[in-house]
Amino acid sequence: MAESDYESVLCVKPEVHVYRIPPRATNRGYRAADWKLDQPDWTGRLRITAKGNTAYIKLEDRNSGELFAQSPVDQFPGIAVESVVDSSRYFVIRIEDGNGRRAFIGIGFVDRGDAFDFNVGLQDHFKWVKQQDELAKQAQNPDSGPKLDLGFKDGQTIKLNIGNALKKENVSAKPRQPGSGIGLLPPPPGAKVSTLLPPPGSHSVQDPVIPQPVKPATPELLGDFFAPSLPPQASHAAPTDLWGEFATAPSSTSNQVTQNANWVQF
């Protein structure tokens, strides 16, 4: 089956009104105001189909689908479909009965969006037809398009700067000097190089810290820390208070505690 035998549906609108229109009086176009818009002659369904390069506007019964009229469209915009000059919802189409008879009738949509879809459906189909024609022409004449000539003309020369490339390679291959830092520039001639001095009291690695000998503790420095402890009191004289009465404590004991406290403060 050839590709032209397929019939595709481009647009379907469930409600469209059909009007008998008077002959056009002038060349300015049709006017929907001259029709009896409140008394349509027929109401049904509109369907746009495509078979090959030709589109067909079909007016069908909404219930049974019986064909009421058909308008073949081979060009858009063209004489087969015309818009009225005073509204975007009404069009004039040329219908044919298949026996060579033709007539012009008016159609109208209640919704403005349906009229927009009707118009766009026809535009998209014939835009596709135009693209197919261009592709067919290119396939028949593949060498007809302009060619890009990249060859040299007579006497035309070209200059290549190879020396600069060699200099860059030599610079990049130059060995680094030992001790040179990455990304650090040497100081300018005559500039003073600042040196960081260690803070007072610090020692360098070459001058290690020698620990000083620790002097042994003398009895005078320790005081009475190693003084003999007091003999325990007799068990029969132990007071009921574990800490004892501070006011009745012997003077020697208080002096020793005072000396020990002074040594601790030292």
Coordinates of N, CA and C in Angstrom, one line a residue, residues 14-171:
P14 N -16.9 18.9 17.4 CA -18.2 18.2 17.5 C -19.4 19.1 17.0
E15 N -19.2 20.4 16.9 CA -20.3 21.2 16.5 C -19.8 22.3 15.6
V16 N -20.5 22.4 14.5 CA -20.3 23.5 13.5 C -21.6 23.8 12.8
H17 N -21.8 25.1 12.6 CA -23.0 25.6 11.9 C -22.7 25.9 10.4
V18 N -23.7 25.6 9.6 CA -23.6 25.8 8.2 C -24.6 26.8 7.7
Y19 N -24.2 27.8 6.9 CA -25.1 28.8 6.4 C -25.1 28.9 4.9
R20 N -26.2 29.3 4.3 CA -26.3 29.7 2.9 C -25.9 31.1 2.8
I21 N -25.0 31.4 1.9 CA -24.4 32.8 1.9 C -24.9 33.5 0.6
P22 N -25.1 34.8 0.6 CA -25.4 35.5 -0.6 C -24.2 35.7 -1.5
P23 N -24.3 35.9 -2.7 CA -23.1 36.2 -3.6 C -22.3 37.4 -3.1
R24 N -21.1 37.3 -3.3 CA -20.2 38.4 -2.8 C -20.3 39.6 -3.7
A25 N -20.6 40.7 -3.1 CA -20.9 41.9 -3.9 C -19.6 42.6 -4.3
T26 N -18.6 42.6 -3.5 CA -17.4 43.3 -3.8 C -16.2 42.3 -3.7
N27 N -15.0 42.8 -4.0 CA -13.8 42.0 -3.9 C -13.2 42.1 -2.6
R28 N -13.8 42.8 -1.6 CA -13.2 42.9 -0.3 C -13.3 41.7 0.5
G29 N -14.1 40.8 0.2 CA -14.3 39.5 1.0 C -15.7 39.3 1.5
Y30 N -15.9 38.2 2.1 CA -17.2 37.9 2.7 C -17.3 38.5 4.1
R31 N -18.6 38.8 4.4 CA -18.9 39.4 5.7 C -20.0 38.5 6.4
A32 N -19.6 38.0 7.6 CA -20.5 37.1 8.4 C -21.8 37.9 8.8
A33 N -21.7 39.2 8.9 CA -22.8 40.0 9.4 C -24.0 39.9 8.3
D34 N -23.7 39.6 7.1 CA -24.7 39.5 6.0 C -25.4 38.2 6.1
W35 N -25.0 37.2 6.9 CA -25.7 35.9 7.0 C -26.7 36.0 8.1
K36 N -27.5 35.0 8.1 CA -28.5 34.8 9.2 C -27.9 33.9 10.3
L37 N -27.1 34.6 11.1 CA -26.3 33.8 12.1 C -27.1 33.1 13.1
D38 N -28.3 33.7 13.4 CA -29.2 33.0 14.4 C -30.0 31.9 13.9
Q39 N -30.0 31.7 12.5 CA -30.8 30.6 11.9 C -29.9 29.8 11.0
P40 N -29.0 29.0 11.6 CA -28.1 28.1 10.7 C -29.0 27.1 9.9
D41 N -28.6 26.8 8.7 CA -29.3 25.9 7.8 C -29.0 24.4 8.2
W42 N -27.9 24.2 8.8 CA -27.5 22.8 9.2 C -26.5 22.9 10.4
T43 N -26.5 21.9 11.3 CA -25.6 21.8 12.4 C -25.1 20.4 12.5
G44 N -23.8 20.2 12.6 CA -23.3 18.8 12.7 C -21.8 18.8 13.2
R45 N -21.1 17.8 12.7 CA -19.7 17.6 13.2 C -18.8 17.9 12.0
L46 N -17.6 18.5 12.3 CA -16.6 18.8 11.3 C -15.4 18.0 11.5
R47 N -14.9 17.4 10.5 CA -13.7 16.6 10.6 C -12.7 16.9 9.4
I48 N -11.4 17.1 9.7 CA -10.4 17.4 8.7 C -9.5 16.2 8.6
T49 N -9.4 15.7 7.4 CA -8.6 14.5 7.1 C -7.6 14.9 6.0
A50 N -6.5 14.1 5.9 CA -5.5 14.3 4.9 C -5.2 13.0 4.3
K51 N -5.1 13.0 2.9 CA -4.7 11.8 2.1 C -3.7 12.3 1.1
G52 N -2.4 12.0 1.3 CA -1.4 12.5 0.5 C -1.2 14.0 0.8
N53 N -1.2 14.8 -0.3 CA -1.0 16.2 -0.1 C -2.3 17.0 0.0
T54 N -3.4 16.3 -0.1 CA -4.7 17.0 -0.1 C -5.4 16.8 1.2
A55 N -6.0 17.9 1.7 CA -6.8 17.9 2.9 C -8.2 17.9 2.6
Y56 N -9.1 17.3 3.4 CA -10.5 17.3 3.1 C -11.3 17.8 4.4
I57 N -12.1 18.7 4.2 CA -13.0 19.2 5.2 C -14.4 18.5 5.0
K58 N -14.7 17.7 6.0 CA -15.9 16.8 5.9 C -16.9 17.3 7.0
L59 N -18.2 17.5 6.5 CA -19.3 17.8 7.4 C -20.1 16.6 7.5
E60 N -20.2 16.1 8.7 CA -20.9 14.8 9.0 C -22.0 15.0 10.0
D61 N -22.9 14.0 10.0 CA -24.0 14.0 11.0 C -23.3 13.6 12.4
R62 N -23.7 14.2 13.4 CA -23.1 14.0 14.7 C -23.5 12.6 15.3
N63 N -24.6 12.1 14.9 CA -25.1 10.8 15.5 C -24.7 9.6 14.6
S64 N -25.0 9.7 13.3 CA -24.8 8.6 12.4 C -23.4 8.6 11.7
G65 N -22.8 9.8 11.6 CA -21.5 10.0 10.9 C -21.7 10.1 9.4
E66 N -23.0 10.2 8.9 CA -23.2 10.3 7.4 C -22.7 11.6 6.9
L67 N -22.1 11.5 5.7 CA -21.4 12.7 5.1 C -22.5 13.6 4.5
F68 N -22.4 14.9 4.9 CA -23.3 15.9 4.4 C -22.7 16.6 3.3
A69 N -21.4 17.1 3.4 CA -20.7 17.8 2.3 C -19.2 17.6 2.6
Q70 N -18.5 17.8 1.5 CA -17.0 17.7 1.6 C -16.4 18.7 0.7
S71 N -15.2 19.2 1.3 CA -14.5 20.3 0.6 C -13.0 19.8 0.5
P72 N -12.6 19.4 -0.7 CA -11.1 19.1 -0.9 C -10.3 20.4 -0.9
V73 N -9.2 20.4 -0.2 CA -8.3 21.6 -0.1 C -6.9 21.2 -0.6
D74 N -6.5 21.8 -1.6 CA -5.1 21.5 -2.1 C -4.1 22.6 -1.9
Q75 N -4.6 23.7 -1.3 CA -3.8 24.9 -1.0 C -4.4 25.7 0.1
F76 N -3.6 26.2 1.0 CA -4.1 27.0 2.1 C -3.0 28.0 2.5
P77 N -3.4 29.3 2.6 CA -4.8 29.8 2.2 C -5.0 29.8 0.7
G78 N -6.2 29.7 0.3 CA -6.5 29.6 -1.1 C -8.0 29.8 -1.3
I79 N -8.5 29.5 -2.5 CA -9.9 29.7 -2.8 C -10.8 28.7 -2.2
A80 N -10.3 27.5 -1.8 CA -11.1 26.5 -1.2 C -11.6 26.9 0.2
V81 N -10.7 27.7 1.0 CA -11.1 28.1 2.4 C -10.7 29.6 2.5
E82 N -11.7 30.4 2.8 CA -11.4 31.8 3.0 C -12.0 32.3 4.4
S83 N -11.3 33.2 5.0 CA -11.8 33.8 6.3 C -12.7 35.0 5.9
V84 N -13.7 35.2 6.8 CA -14.5 36.4 6.6 C -13.7 37.6 7.1
V85 N -14.1 38.8 6.7 CA -13.4 40.0 7.1 C -13.8 40.6 8.4
D86 N -14.9 40.2 9.0 CA -15.5 40.8 10.2 C -15.5 39.9 11.4
S87 N -14.9 38.7 11.3 CA -14.9 37.7 12.5 C -13.9 36.7 12.2
S88 N -13.4 36.1 13.4 CA -12.4 35.0 13.3 C -13.0 33.7 13.5
R89 N -14.3 33.6 13.7 CA -15.0 32.3 13.9 C -15.8 31.8 12.7
Y90 N -15.8 32.5 11.6 CA -16.5 32.1 10.4 C -15.6 32.1 9.2
F91 N -16.0 31.1 8.4 CA -15.2 30.8 7.2 C -16.1 30.5 6.0
V92 N -15.6 30.6 4.8 CA -16.3 30.3 3.6 C -15.5 29.1 2.9
I93 N -16.2 28.0 2.7 CA -15.5 26.9 2.1 C -16.2 26.5 0.8
R94 N -15.5 25.9 -0.1 CA -16.0 25.4 -1.4 C -16.2 23.9 -1.4
I95 N -17.5 23.5 -1.5 CA -17.8 22.1 -1.4 C -18.0 21.5 -2.8
E96 N -17.8 20.2 -3.0 CA -17.9 19.5 -4.2 C -18.7 18.2 -4.0
D97 N -19.5 17.8 -5.0 CA -20.3 16.6 -4.8 C -19.8 15.4 -5.5
G98 N -18.6 15.6 -6.1 CA -18.0 14.4 -6.9 C -18.4 14.3 -8.3
N99 N -19.4 15.1 -8.7 CA -19.9 15.1 -10.1 C -19.5 16.4 -10.8
G100 N -18.6 17.1 -10.3 CA -18.1 18.4 -10.9 C -18.9 19.6 -10.5
R101 N -19.9 19.5 -9.6 CA -20.6 20.6 -9.2 C -20.0 21.2 -7.9
R102 N -19.9 22.5 -7.8 CA -19.3 23.2 -6.7 C -20.2 24.3 -6.2
A103 N -20.1 24.6 -4.9 CA -20.9 25.6 -4.3 C -20.1 26.2 -3.1
F104 N -20.4 27.4 -2.7 CA -19.7 28.1 -1.6 C -20.7 28.2 -0.4
I105 N -20.3 27.7 0.7 CA -21.2 27.8 1.9 C -20.4 28.4 3.1
G106 N -21.1 28.9 4.0 CA -20.4 29.5 5.2 C -20.5 28.5 6.4
I107 N -19.4 28.5 7.2 CA -19.4 27.7 8.4 C -19.0 28.6 9.5
G108 N -19.5 28.2 10.7 CA -19.1 29.0 11.9 C -19.0 28.2 13.2
F109 N -18.2 28.6 14.1 CA -17.9 27.9 15.3 C -18.5 28.7 16.5
V110 N -19.0 28.0 17.5 CA -19.5 28.8 18.7 C -18.3 29.2 19.5
D111 N -17.3 28.4 19.6 CA -16.1 28.7 20.5 C -15.0 29.2 19.6
R112 N -14.4 30.3 20.0 CA -13.3 30.8 19.2 C -12.1 29.9 19.2
G113 N -11.9 29.1 20.2 CA -10.8 28.1 20.2 C -11.0 27.0 19.2
D114 N -12.2 26.6 18.9 CA -12.5 25.7 17.8 C -12.1 26.2 16.4
A115 N -12.4 27.5 16.2 CA -12.0 28.2 15.0 C -10.5 28.2 14.8
F116 N -9.8 28.5 16.0 CA -8.3 28.5 16.0 C -7.7 27.1 15.6
D117 N -8.3 26.1 16.2 CA -7.8 24.7 15.9 C -8.0 24.4 14.4
F118 N -9.2 24.8 13.9 CA -9.5 24.5 12.5 C -8.4 25.2 11.6
N119 N -8.1 26.4 11.9 CA -7.1 27.2 11.1 C -5.7 26.6 11.2
V120 N -5.3 26.2 12.4 CA -4.0 25.7 12.7 C -3.8 24.3 12.1
G121 N -4.9 23.5 12.1 CA -4.8 22.1 11.5 C -4.5 22.2 10.0
L122 N -5.1 23.1 9.3 CA -4.8 23.2 7.9 C -3.4 23.8 7.6
Q123 N -3.0 24.8 8.5 CA -1.6 25.3 8.3 C -0.5 24.3 8.5
D124 N -0.7 23.5 9.5 CA 0.3 22.5 9.8 C 0.4 21.4 8.7
H125 N -0.7 21.1 8.1 CA -0.7 20.1 7.1 C 0.1 20.6 5.8
F126 N -0.2 21.8 5.4 CA 0.5 22.3 4.2 C 1.9 22.8 4.5
K127 N 2.2 23.0 5.7 CA 3.6 23.2 6.1 C 4.4 21.9 5.9
W128 N 3.8 20.8 6.3 CA 4.4 19.5 6.1 C 4.6 19.2 4.6
V129 N 3.6 19.5 3.8 CA 3.6 19.3 2.4 C 4.8 20.1 1.8
K130 N 5.0 21.3 2.2 CA 6.1 22.1 1.7 C 7.4 21.5 2.0
Q131 N 7.6 21.0 3.2 CA 8.8 20.4 3.6 C 9.1 19.1 2.8
Q132 N 8.1 18.3 2.6 CA 8.3 17.1 1.8 C 8.7 17.4 0.4
D133 N 8.2 18.5 -0.2 CA 8.5 18.9 -1.5 C 10.0 19.3 -1.6
E134 N 10.5 20.0 -0.6 CA 11.9 20.4 -0.6 C 12.8 19.3 -0.4
L135 N 12.4 18.3 0.4 CA 13.3 17.1 0.6 C 13.3 16.3 -0.7
A136 N 12.2 16.2 -1.4 CA 12.2 15.5 -2.6 C 13.1 16.1 -3.7
K137 N 13.1 17.4 -3.7 CA 14.0 18.1 -4.7 C 15.4 17.9 -4.3
Q138 N 15.8 18.0 -3.0 CA 17.2 17.8 -2.7 C 17.6 16.3 -3.0
A139 N 16.7 15.4 -2.8 CA 17.1 14.0 -3.1 C 17.3 13.8 -4.6
Q140 N 16.5 14.5 -5.5 CA 16.7 14.3 -6.9 C 18.0 15.0 -7.4
N141 N 18.3 16.2 -6.8 CA 19.5 16.9 -7.2 C 20.4 17.1 -6.0
P142 N 21.2 16.1 -5.6 CA 22.0 16.3 -4.4 C 23.1 17.3 -4.5
D143 N 23.6 17.5 -5.8 CA 24.7 18.5 -6.1 C 24.2 19.9 -6.4
S144 N 22.9 20.1 -6.2 CA 22.4 21.4 -6.6 C 22.7 22.5 -5.6
G145 N 23.0 22.1 -4.3 CA 23.2 23.1 -3.3 C 24.7 23.7 -3.4
P146 N 24.9 24.8 -2.8 CA 26.3 25.4 -2.8 C 27.3 24.5 -2.1
K147 N 28.5 24.5 -2.6 CA 29.6 23.7 -2.0 C 30.5 24.6 -1.3
L148 N 31.2 24.0 -0.3 CA 32.2 24.8 0.4 C 33.6 24.4 -0.1
D149 N 34.2 25.4 -0.7 CA 35.5 25.2 -1.4 C 36.6 25.6 -0.4
L150 N 37.3 24.6 0.1 CA 38.4 24.8 1.1 C 39.8 24.7 0.4
G151 N 39.9 24.7 -0.9 CA 41.2 24.6 -1.6 C 41.9 25.9 -1.7
F152 N 43.2 25.9 -2.0 CA 43.9 27.1 -2.1 C 43.7 27.6 -3.6
K153 N 43.6 28.9 -3.6 CA 43.5 29.6 -4.9 C 44.9 29.7 -5.6
D154 N 44.9 30.0 -6.8 CA 46.2 30.2 -7.5 C 47.0 31.3 -6.9
G155 N 48.2 31.0 -6.5 CA 49.1 32.0 -5.9 C 48.8 32.3 -4.4
Q156 N 47.9 31.6 -3.8 CA 47.6 31.8 -2.4 C 48.6 31.0 -1.5
T157 N 49.1 31.6 -0.5 CA 50.1 31.0 0.4 C 49.6 31.1 1.8
I158 N 50.3 30.3 2.6 CA 49.9 30.3 4.0 C 51.2 30.4 4.8
K159 N 51.2 31.1 6.0 CA 52.4 31.3 6.8 C 52.2 30.6 8.1
L160 N 53.1 29.8 8.6 CA 53.1 29.1 9.9 C 54.2 29.6 10.7
N161 N 53.9 30.1 11.9 CA 54.9 30.6 12.9 C 55.4 29.4 13.8
I162 N 56.3 28.6 13.2 CA 56.8 27.5 14.0 C 57.9 27.9 15.0
G163 N 58.6 29.0 14.7 CA 59.7 29.5 15.6 C 59.1 29.8 17.0
N164 N 58.0 30.4 17.1 CA 57.4 30.7 18.4 C 57.1 29.5 19.2
A165 N 56.6 28.5 18.5 CA 56.3 27.2 19.1 C 57.5 26.6 19.7
L166 N 58.7 26.6 19.0 CA 59.9 26.0 19.5 C 60.5 26.8 20.7
K167 N 60.3 28.1 20.7 CA 60.8 28.9 21.8 C 60.0 28.5 23.1
K168 N 58.7 28.4 22.9 CA 57.9 28.0 24.1 C 58.2 26.6 24.6
E169 N 58.6 25.7 23.7 CA 59.0 24.4 24.1 C 60.3 24.4 24.9
N170 N 61.3 25.3 24.4 CA 62.6 25.4 25.1 C 62.4 26.0 26.5
V171 N 61.5 27.0 26.6 CA 61.3 27.6 27.9 C 60.7 26.6 28.9

